[in-house]
Short mmCIF file of C-alpha atoms in Angstrom, two decimals:
data_model
loop_
_atom_site.label_atom_id
_atom_site.label_comp_id
_atom_site.label_asym_id
_atom_site.label_seq_id
_atom_site.Cartn_x
_atom_site.Cartn_y
_atom_site.Cartn_z
CA MET A 1342 0.00 0.01 0.00
CA SER A 1343 1.55 3.27 -1.08
CA GLN A 1344 1.97 5.95 1.58
CA ARG A 1345 2.79 8.70 -0.89
CA VAL A 1346 0.51 11.73 -1.09
CA ASP A 1347 0.03 13.73 -4.30
CA ARG A 1348 0.65 17.19 -2.88
CA ALA A 1349 0.66 18.78 -6.31
CA ALA A 1350 -3.12 18.35 -6.36
CA HIS A 1351 -3.56 20.56 -3.27
CA ARG A 1352 -4.11 24.27 -3.39
CA VAL A 1353 -1.33 26.29 -1.74
CA ARG A 1354 -2.88 28.13 1.21
CA THR A 1355 -1.61 31.72 1.49
CA ARG A 1356 -3.71 32.92 4.43
CA PRO A 1357 -5.96 31.61 7.20
CA GLU A 1358 -9.57 31.36 6.13
CA ALA A 1359 -12.66 33.01 7.53
CA SER A 1360 -15.83 31.41 8.84
CA ALA A 1361 -18.99 33.45 9.32
CA ALA A 1362 -20.43 30.71 11.52
CA ALA A 1363 -18.92 29.18 14.65
CA LEU A 1364 -16.74 26.24 13.63
CA SER A 1365 -18.91 23.93 15.75
CA GLU A 1366 -21.80 24.88 13.50
CA ALA A 1367 -19.88 24.89 10.21
CA TYR A 1368 -18.56 21.30 10.62
CA ASP A 1369 -20.37 18.15 11.71
CA THR A 1370 -17.45 16.40 13.40
CA ALA A 1371 -14.36 17.57 15.26
CA LEU A 1372 -11.45 15.18 14.92
CA LEU A 1373 -9.54 16.17 18.02
CA ASP A 1374 -5.98 15.39 18.87
CA LEU A 1375 -5.51 14.70 22.61
CA ASP A 1376 -2.00 15.49 23.89
CA GLY A 1377 -1.48 19.24 23.72
CA VAL A 1378 -5.09 19.93 22.65
CA VAL A 1379 -7.46 18.42 25.22
CA TYR A 1380 -5.01 17.57 27.96
CA ALA A 1381 -1.31 17.73 28.87
CA GLY A 1382 0.31 15.48 31.42
CA GLY A 1383 -3.07 13.97 32.25
CA SER A 1384 -4.72 17.27 33.19
CA ALA A 1385 -7.26 19.13 31.08
CA ILE A 1386 -5.95 22.14 29.20
CA ALA A 1387 -7.57 25.43 30.11
CA HIS A 1388 -11.00 25.97 28.52
CA ALA A 1389 -11.05 22.44 26.99
CA VAL A 1390 -13.81 20.94 29.14
CA GLU A 1391 -16.18 23.85 28.81
CA SER A 1392 -15.56 24.35 25.11
CA LEU A 1393 -16.03 20.72 24.18
CA GLY A 1394 -19.18 20.52 26.29
CA ALA A 1395 -20.67 23.52 24.50
CA ALA A 1396 -19.70 22.20 21.06
CA ARG A 1397 -21.28 18.81 21.84
CA ALA A 1398 -24.45 20.48 23.23
CA GLY A 1399 -24.73 22.38 19.99
CA GLY A 1400 -24.80 19.17 17.97
CA MET A 1401 -21.18 18.69 16.94
CA HIS A 1402 -19.90 15.12 17.07
CA LEU A 1403 -16.61 14.89 18.97
CA ALA A 1404 -14.08 12.22 18.06
CA TYR A 1405 -10.67 11.90 19.72
CA VAL A 1406 -7.88 10.94 17.37
CA THR A 1407 -4.49 10.13 18.80
CA ASN A 1408 -1.18 8.86 17.51
CA ASN A 1409 -0.44 7.53 20.98
CA ALA A 1410 -0.79 3.77 20.65
CA LEU A 1411 -0.14 2.95 24.32
CA ARG A 1412 -3.61 3.21 25.82
CA THR A 1413 -6.77 1.45 24.68
CA PRO A 1414 -9.81 3.42 23.50
CA GLN A 1415 -11.62 2.34 26.68
CA THR A 1416 -8.84 3.72 28.85
CA VAL A 1417 -8.71 7.01 26.94
CA ALA A 1418 -12.49 7.42 27.10
CA GLY A 1419 -12.41 6.77 30.83
CA HIS A 1420 -9.74 9.40 31.33
CA LEU A 1421 -11.70 11.95 29.29
CA THR A 1422 -14.83 11.22 31.30
CA GLU A 1423 -12.93 11.71 34.55
CA LEU A 1424 -11.80 15.11 33.27
CA GLY A 1425 -15.44 16.11 32.70
CA ILE A 1426 -15.56 15.28 28.96
CA PRO A 1427 -18.03 12.42 28.57
CA ALA A 1428 -16.71 9.93 25.99
CA ALA A 1429 -17.22 6.33 24.99
CA ALA A 1430 -14.65 3.94 23.56
CA GLU A 1431 -16.13 4.31 20.09
CA ASP A 1432 -15.41 8.06 20.23
CA VAL A 1433 -11.65 7.33 20.36
CA ILE A 1434 -9.53 6.44 17.29
CA THR A 1435 -5.91 5.48 17.83
CA SER A 1436 -2.91 4.84 15.61
CA ALA A 1437 -2.91 1.33 17.04
CA GLN A 1438 -6.28 0.70 15.35
CA ALA A 1439 -5.01 2.17 12.09
CA VAL A 1440 -1.84 0.07 12.06
CA ALA A 1441 -3.76 -3.07 13.03
CA ARG A 1442 -6.04 -2.62 9.99
CA LEU A 1443 -2.99 -2.01 7.78
CA ILE A 1444 -1.35 -5.24 9.01
CA ALA A 1445 -4.56 -7.29 8.70
CA GLU A 1446 -4.75 -6.32 5.03
CA GLN A 1447 -1.33 -7.87 4.38
CA VAL A 1448 -1.09 -11.00 6.54
CA PRO A 1449 -3.35 -14.06 6.86
CA ALA A 1450 -6.20 -14.06 9.34
CA GLY A 1451 -5.07 -15.32 12.72
CA ALA A 1452 -1.42 -14.48 12.01
CA ARG A 1453 0.98 -13.80 14.85
CA VAL A 1454 2.33 -10.25 15.24
CA LEU A 1455 5.33 -9.33 17.38
CA VAL A 1456 4.34 -6.37 19.56
CA ILE A 1457 6.84 -3.71 20.60
CA GLY A 1458 4.60 -1.42 22.64
CA GLY A 1459 1.71 -1.45 25.06
CA ASP A 1460 -1.80 -2.75 25.58
CA GLY A 1461 -3.30 -0.40 22.99
CA LEU A 1462 -1.54 -2.33 20.23
CA ARG A 1463 -2.49 -5.75 21.63
CA VAL A 1464 -6.17 -4.88 21.90
CA ALA A 1465 -6.23 -3.38 18.38
CA LEU A 1466 -4.56 -6.45 16.87
CA ARG A 1467 -7.03 -8.81 18.55
CA GLU A 1468 -9.88 -6.66 17.22
CA ARG A 1469 -8.59 -7.51 13.71
CA GLY A 1470 -8.29 -11.23 14.46
CA LEU A 1471 -4.49 -11.18 14.85
CA VAL A 1472 -2.51 -12.80 17.65
CA PRO A 1473 0.00 -10.65 19.60
CA VAL A 1474 3.24 -12.37 20.51
CA GLU A 1475 6.29 -11.24 22.50
CA SER A 1476 9.29 -12.92 20.85
CA ALA A 1477 10.94 -13.04 17.45
CA ASP A 1478 11.09 -16.78 18.01
CA ASP A 1479 7.28 -17.03 18.03
CA ASP A 1480 7.22 -17.12 14.17
CA PRO A 1481 5.53 -13.71 13.72
CA ALA A 1482 4.18 -12.69 10.33
CA ALA A 1483 4.78 -9.01 11.15
CA VAL A 1484 6.42 -6.69 13.69
CA VAL A 1485 4.48 -3.70 14.99
CA GLN A 1486 6.02 -0.89 17.00
CA GLY A 1487 4.09 1.70 18.99
CA TYR A 1488 4.66 4.00 21.94
CA GLY A 1489 5.34 1.86 24.97
CA GLY A 1490 5.74 4.49 27.64
CA PRO A 1491 8.91 5.55 29.49
CA GLU A 1492 9.32 2.11 31.11
CA LEU A 1493 9.52 0.10 27.85
CA PRO A 1494 12.62 -2.14 28.23
CA TRP A 1495 15.51 -1.62 25.82
CA GLY A 1496 15.45 -5.32 25.05
CA ARG A 1497 12.17 -4.92 23.19
CA PHE A 1498 14.00 -2.99 20.45
CA ALA A 1499 16.44 -5.86 20.14
CA GLU A 1500 13.50 -8.29 19.75
CA ALA A 1501 12.16 -6.20 16.88
CA CYS A 1502 15.59 -6.16 15.23
CA TYR A 1503 15.93 -9.96 15.41
CA ALA A 1504 12.60 -10.43 13.59
CA ILE A 1505 13.23 -7.70 11.00
CA GLU A 1506 16.67 -9.16 10.19
CA ARG A 1507 14.92 -12.48 9.43
CA GLY A 1508 12.79 -10.71 6.81
CA VAL A 1509 9.61 -10.12 8.84
CA PRO A 1510 7.77 -6.96 7.64
CA TRP A 1511 7.88 -4.03 10.06
CA PHE A 1512 5.02 -1.67 10.85
CA ALA A 1513 4.93 1.43 13.08
CA SER A 1514 1.87 3.02 14.57
CA ASN A 1515 3.38 6.51 14.14
CA THR A 1516 6.65 8.41 14.04
CA ASP A 1517 6.07 11.38 16.38
CA LEU A 1518 9.54 12.14 17.67
CA THR A 1519 8.22 13.72 20.88
CA ILE A 1520 5.30 13.48 23.27
CA PRO A 1521 4.24 16.22 25.71
CA GLY A 1522 4.05 15.41 29.41
CA ALA A 1523 3.55 17.08 32.76
CA ARG A 1524 7.29 17.76 33.09
CA GLY A 1525 7.94 18.78 29.49
CA ILE A 1526 8.63 17.19 26.10
CA ALA A 1527 9.75 13.52 26.15
CA PRO A 1528 10.85 11.10 23.40
CA GLY A 1529 7.95 9.69 21.42
CA ASN A 1530 7.49 6.57 19.34
CA GLY A 1531 9.33 8.16 16.42
CA ALA A 1532 12.49 8.28 18.51
CA ALA A 1533 12.08 4.58 19.32
CA VAL A 1534 11.48 3.76 15.66
CA GLU A 1535 14.74 5.50 14.78
CA VAL A 1536 16.59 3.15 17.14
CA VAL A 1537 15.33 0.13 15.20
CA ARG A 1538 15.79 1.83 11.83
CA ILE A 1539 19.45 2.62 12.57
CA ALA A 1540 20.12 -0.89 13.86
CA THR A 1541 18.48 -2.71 10.91
CA GLY A 1542 18.57 -0.31 7.99
CA ALA A 1543 14.94 -1.25 7.39
CA GLU A 1544 11.99 1.07 6.76
CA PRO A 1545 8.60 0.52 8.45
CA GLN A 1546 5.18 0.94 6.96
CA ILE A 1547 3.60 3.77 9.02
CA ALA A 1548 -0.08 4.14 9.78
CA GLY A 1549 -0.48 7.19 12.03
CA LYS A 1550 -0.91 10.88 11.34
CA PRO A 1551 -0.13 12.45 8.93
CA LEU A 1552 -0.41 9.46 6.60
CA PRO A 1553 -3.55 8.23 4.83
CA PRO A 1554 -4.18 5.03 6.87
CA MET A 1555 -4.97 7.08 9.98
CA HIS A 1556 -7.31 9.42 8.13
CA ARG A 1557 -9.06 6.44 6.56
CA GLU A 1558 -9.48 4.79 9.93
CA THR A 1559 -10.92 7.99 11.39
CA ILE A 1560 -13.46 8.46 8.64
CA LEU A 1561 -14.49 4.81 8.67
CA ARG A 1562 -15.10 4.87 12.42
CA THR A 1563 -16.79 8.27 12.67
CA GLY A 1564 -18.74 8.48 9.43
CA ALA A 1565 -17.89 12.20 9.32
CA ARG A 1566 -19.22 14.08 6.29
CA ARG A 1567 -17.69 17.48 6.98
CA PRO A 1568 -14.86 16.95 9.49
CA LEU A 1569 -12.60 19.49 11.08
CA VAL A 1570 -9.21 18.29 12.28
CA VAL A 1571 -8.17 20.04 15.49
CA GLY A 1572 -4.54 19.74 16.59
CA ASP A 1573 -1.43 21.34 17.99
CA ARG A 1574 1.20 19.77 15.72
CA LEU A 1575 1.92 20.98 12.22
CA ASP A 1576 3.71 17.80 11.12
CA THR A 1577 0.97 15.35 12.22
CA ASP A 1578 -2.40 16.97 12.79
CA ILE A 1579 -2.26 19.71 10.16
CA GLU A 1580 -0.33 17.72 7.59
CA GLY A 1581 -2.74 14.83 8.14
CA ALA A 1582 -5.68 17.14 7.37
CA PHE A 1583 -3.83 18.38 4.27
CA ASN A 1584 -3.23 14.84 3.08
CA GLY A 1585 -6.87 13.94 3.72
CA GLY A 1586 -8.18 17.00 1.93
CA VAL A 1587 -10.11 18.34 4.93
CA ASP A 1588 -10.02 21.58 6.92
CA SER A 1589 -8.03 22.06 10.10
CA LEU A 1590 -7.82 24.22 13.21
CA LEU A 1591 -4.47 24.77 14.90
CA VAL A 1592 -4.62 25.54 18.63
CA LEU A 1593 -1.60 27.08 20.30
CA THR A 1594 -1.76 24.99 23.48
CA GLY A 1595 0.84 22.39 22.50
CA VAL A 1596 4.14 22.12 20.68
CA THR A 1597 3.64 24.66 17.88
CA ASP A 1598 4.63 28.26 18.55
CA ALA A 1599 4.00 31.35 16.45
CA ALA A 1600 7.43 31.34 14.78
CA ARG A 1601 6.98 27.78 13.51
CA LEU A 1602 3.53 28.63 12.23
CA LEU A 1603 4.85 31.54 10.17
CA ALA A 1604 7.54 29.34 8.67
CA ALA A 1605 5.14 26.53 7.79
CA PRO A 1606 5.37 24.96 4.32
CA PRO A 1607 2.06 24.50 2.46
CA GLU A 1608 1.29 21.07 3.92
CA HIS A 1609 1.64 22.49 7.45
CA ARG A 1610 -0.57 25.56 7.04
CA PRO A 1611 -3.88 25.23 8.93
CA THR A 1612 -7.22 26.47 7.68
CA TYR A 1613 -7.83 28.31 10.97
CA VAL A 1614 -5.69 29.42 13.91
CA ASP A 1615 -6.87 29.98 17.49
CA ALA A 1616 -5.48 30.10 20.99
CA ASP A 1617 -7.32 27.04 22.36
CA LEU A 1618 -10.51 25.03 22.01
CA ARG A 1619 -12.65 28.08 22.51
CA GLY A 1620 -11.96 28.57 18.82
CA LEU A 1621 -14.56 25.90 18.07
CA LEU A 1622 -17.28 28.15 19.47
CA THR A 1623 -16.50 31.30 17.51
CA CYS A 1624 -16.50 32.52 13.95
CA GLN A 1625 -13.12 33.12 12.35
CA PRO A 1626 -12.25 36.61 11.12
CA GLU A 1627 -11.37 37.40 7.54
CA VAL A 1628 -7.82 38.19 6.54
CA THR A 1629 -7.92 40.67 3.66
CA ALA A 1630 -5.32 41.82 1.18
CA VAL A 1631 -4.41 45.51 1.33
CA ASP A 1632 -3.86 46.96 -2.13
CA SER A 1633 -0.80 48.89 -3.19
CA ALA A 1634 -2.38 52.17 -2.13
CA GLY A 1635 -2.75 50.98 1.49
CA SER A 1636 -0.37 52.05 4.20
CA VAL A 1637 0.98 50.69 7.47
CA GLY A 1638 1.16 53.38 10.07
CA SER A 1639 2.33 56.06 7.60
CA ALA A 1640 1.72 57.50 4.17
CA GLU A 1641 4.25 55.14 2.59
CA PRO A 1642 2.54 52.70 0.18
CA VAL A 1643 2.98 49.04 1.11
CA GLU A 1644 2.59 46.16 -1.34
CA GLY A 1645 1.60 42.67 -0.33
CA ALA A 1646 0.08 43.72 2.98
CA PHE A 1647 -2.69 41.86 4.79
CA ALA A 1648 -5.14 43.09 7.40
CA CYS A 1649 -7.02 41.27 10.15
CA GLY A 1650 -8.88 43.08 12.88
CA GLY A 1651 -6.87 46.14 13.78
CA TRP A 1652 -3.56 44.83 12.44
CA VAL A 1653 -1.75 45.08 9.14
CA ALA A 1654 1.16 42.77 8.32
CA SER A 1655 3.57 43.17 5.40
CA VAL A 1656 6.99 42.29 4.12
CA GLY A 1657 9.76 44.86 3.96
CA ASP A 1658 13.51 45.21 4.47
CA GLY A 1659 13.92 41.43 4.67
CA ARG A 1660 11.54 41.00 7.59
CA LEU A 1661 7.91 40.67 8.50
CA ARG A 1662 6.40 43.92 9.68
CA LEU A 1663 3.32 44.47 11.82
CA GLU A 1664 1.50 47.66 12.69
CA ARG A 1665 -1.66 48.43 14.61
CA ARG A 1666 -3.97 50.60 12.56
CA ASP A 1667 -6.96 51.19 14.85
CA GLY A 1668 -5.29 52.19 18.09
CA GLY A 1669 -7.61 49.91 20.11
CA ALA A 1670 -6.78 48.08 23.31
CA GLU A 1671 -4.98 44.79 22.90
CA SER A 1672 -6.44 41.50 24.14
CA GLU A 1673 -5.95 37.79 23.50
CA ARG A 1674 -8.35 37.98 20.56
CA THR A 1675 -6.66 40.98 18.95
CA VAL A 1676 -3.24 39.33 19.36
CA LEU A 1677 -4.62 36.38 17.39
CA ASP A 1678 -5.75 38.78 14.65
CA GLY A 1679 -2.18 40.08 14.42
CA LEU A 1680 -0.87 36.56 14.13
CA ARG A 1681 -3.36 35.70 11.41
CA ALA A 1682 -2.30 38.77 9.41
CA LEU A 1683 1.34 37.78 9.83
CA CYS A 1684 0.57 34.27 8.60
CA ALA A 1685 -0.88 35.76 5.40
CA ALA A 1686 2.14 37.96 4.80
CA ALA A 1687 4.58 35.11 5.50
CA TRP A 1688 2.75 32.42 3.51
CA GLN A 1689 2.12 34.70 0.54
CA GLN A 1690 5.82 35.61 0.43
CA ALA A 1691 6.84 31.97 0.73
CA GLY A 1692 4.45 30.59 -1.88
CA ASP A 1693 5.04 26.85 -2.06
CA GLY A 1694 8.20 27.14 0.02
CA VAL A 1695 9.10 28.26 3.56
CA CYS A 1696 9.22 31.85 4.76
CA GLY A 1697 12.69 32.61 6.10
CA LEU A 1698 12.12 36.29 6.90
CA ASP A 1699 12.91 37.66 10.35
CA ALA A 1700 9.70 37.76 12.39
CA GLY A 1701 11.23 38.58 15.75
CA LYS A 1702 10.12 42.21 16.10
CA ALA A 1703 6.60 41.48 14.76
CA LEU A 1704 6.05 38.63 17.16
CA ALA A 1705 7.48 40.60 20.06
CA ARG A 1706 4.89 43.27 19.25
CA LEU A 1707 2.26 40.63 19.95
CA GLY A 1708 4.01 39.28 23.00
CA LEU A 1709 4.59 35.93 21.27
#
């Protein structure tokens, strides 16, 4: 199964889009990442519980889509419910489920699969009629690797290598290099995959975000007709939405900061940008182009400028520039307008590449 994505078929986004309706009304299903979006280190992120409750009450279907293959859907749903976000196991889609389907399509029914990871992988394999085993000597038909938590023994990587060196096909739930936790950013499954890759020289088939198997699994399980991907990572959540041809909302509660957003290549540019999950409950402002007769804080004409709210962003003197044009008081919402305008200036300048202009002064103006 090819994992390539025809990116030439996608339109290059040059600015965040507007929505006249609240996103919870404009889309039927929110496909929500968990770590860095709904919770961090096991605790709910600010405004998540209230925002998701309001979106659900308004009729939006909430589905929780995670690349973390360690925990079972039942465990994740239980954790969400404890946080005050009622969820059932069927509301949770994991990369373990996506990789189990991918394996089941390529090995005989009832085949043995060597598991390098946690219970989430074992449960997902059994759901597909496959038999989890623990040793390369158990005659596995495949090796699957997923996040096993900080206590995963080093010897498990060796077990994977033994099987792969014998010609057993290798699968990985996902390749996120990092995972956020209560104490900071820790190594994720992608870091563990690199250990095995370096030792064997092999390449795994990967199921998780941003690749198509995960998007397919999500759509099959949710039945979403007009989904909105909600995430904090450009290289998994937003790229996954890009590859799936659906819209996305980036929330700034996780690993992505403003500087990375401005430098995003086309496949990492979200449809919408907001501070947190309150963004589901609001409309999204329009970012408009300012013609060559417009000005930024002076009578000097500025070309390629973009306005959002009271801000105008432009490119000049090798950097991104930002000026306030209405003199109003600044707030969290107006800061976001400034960031949206900067995104448009940066992405327009970069085209189908990456904006390398200095954004330091502009972001400092916003306190970002």
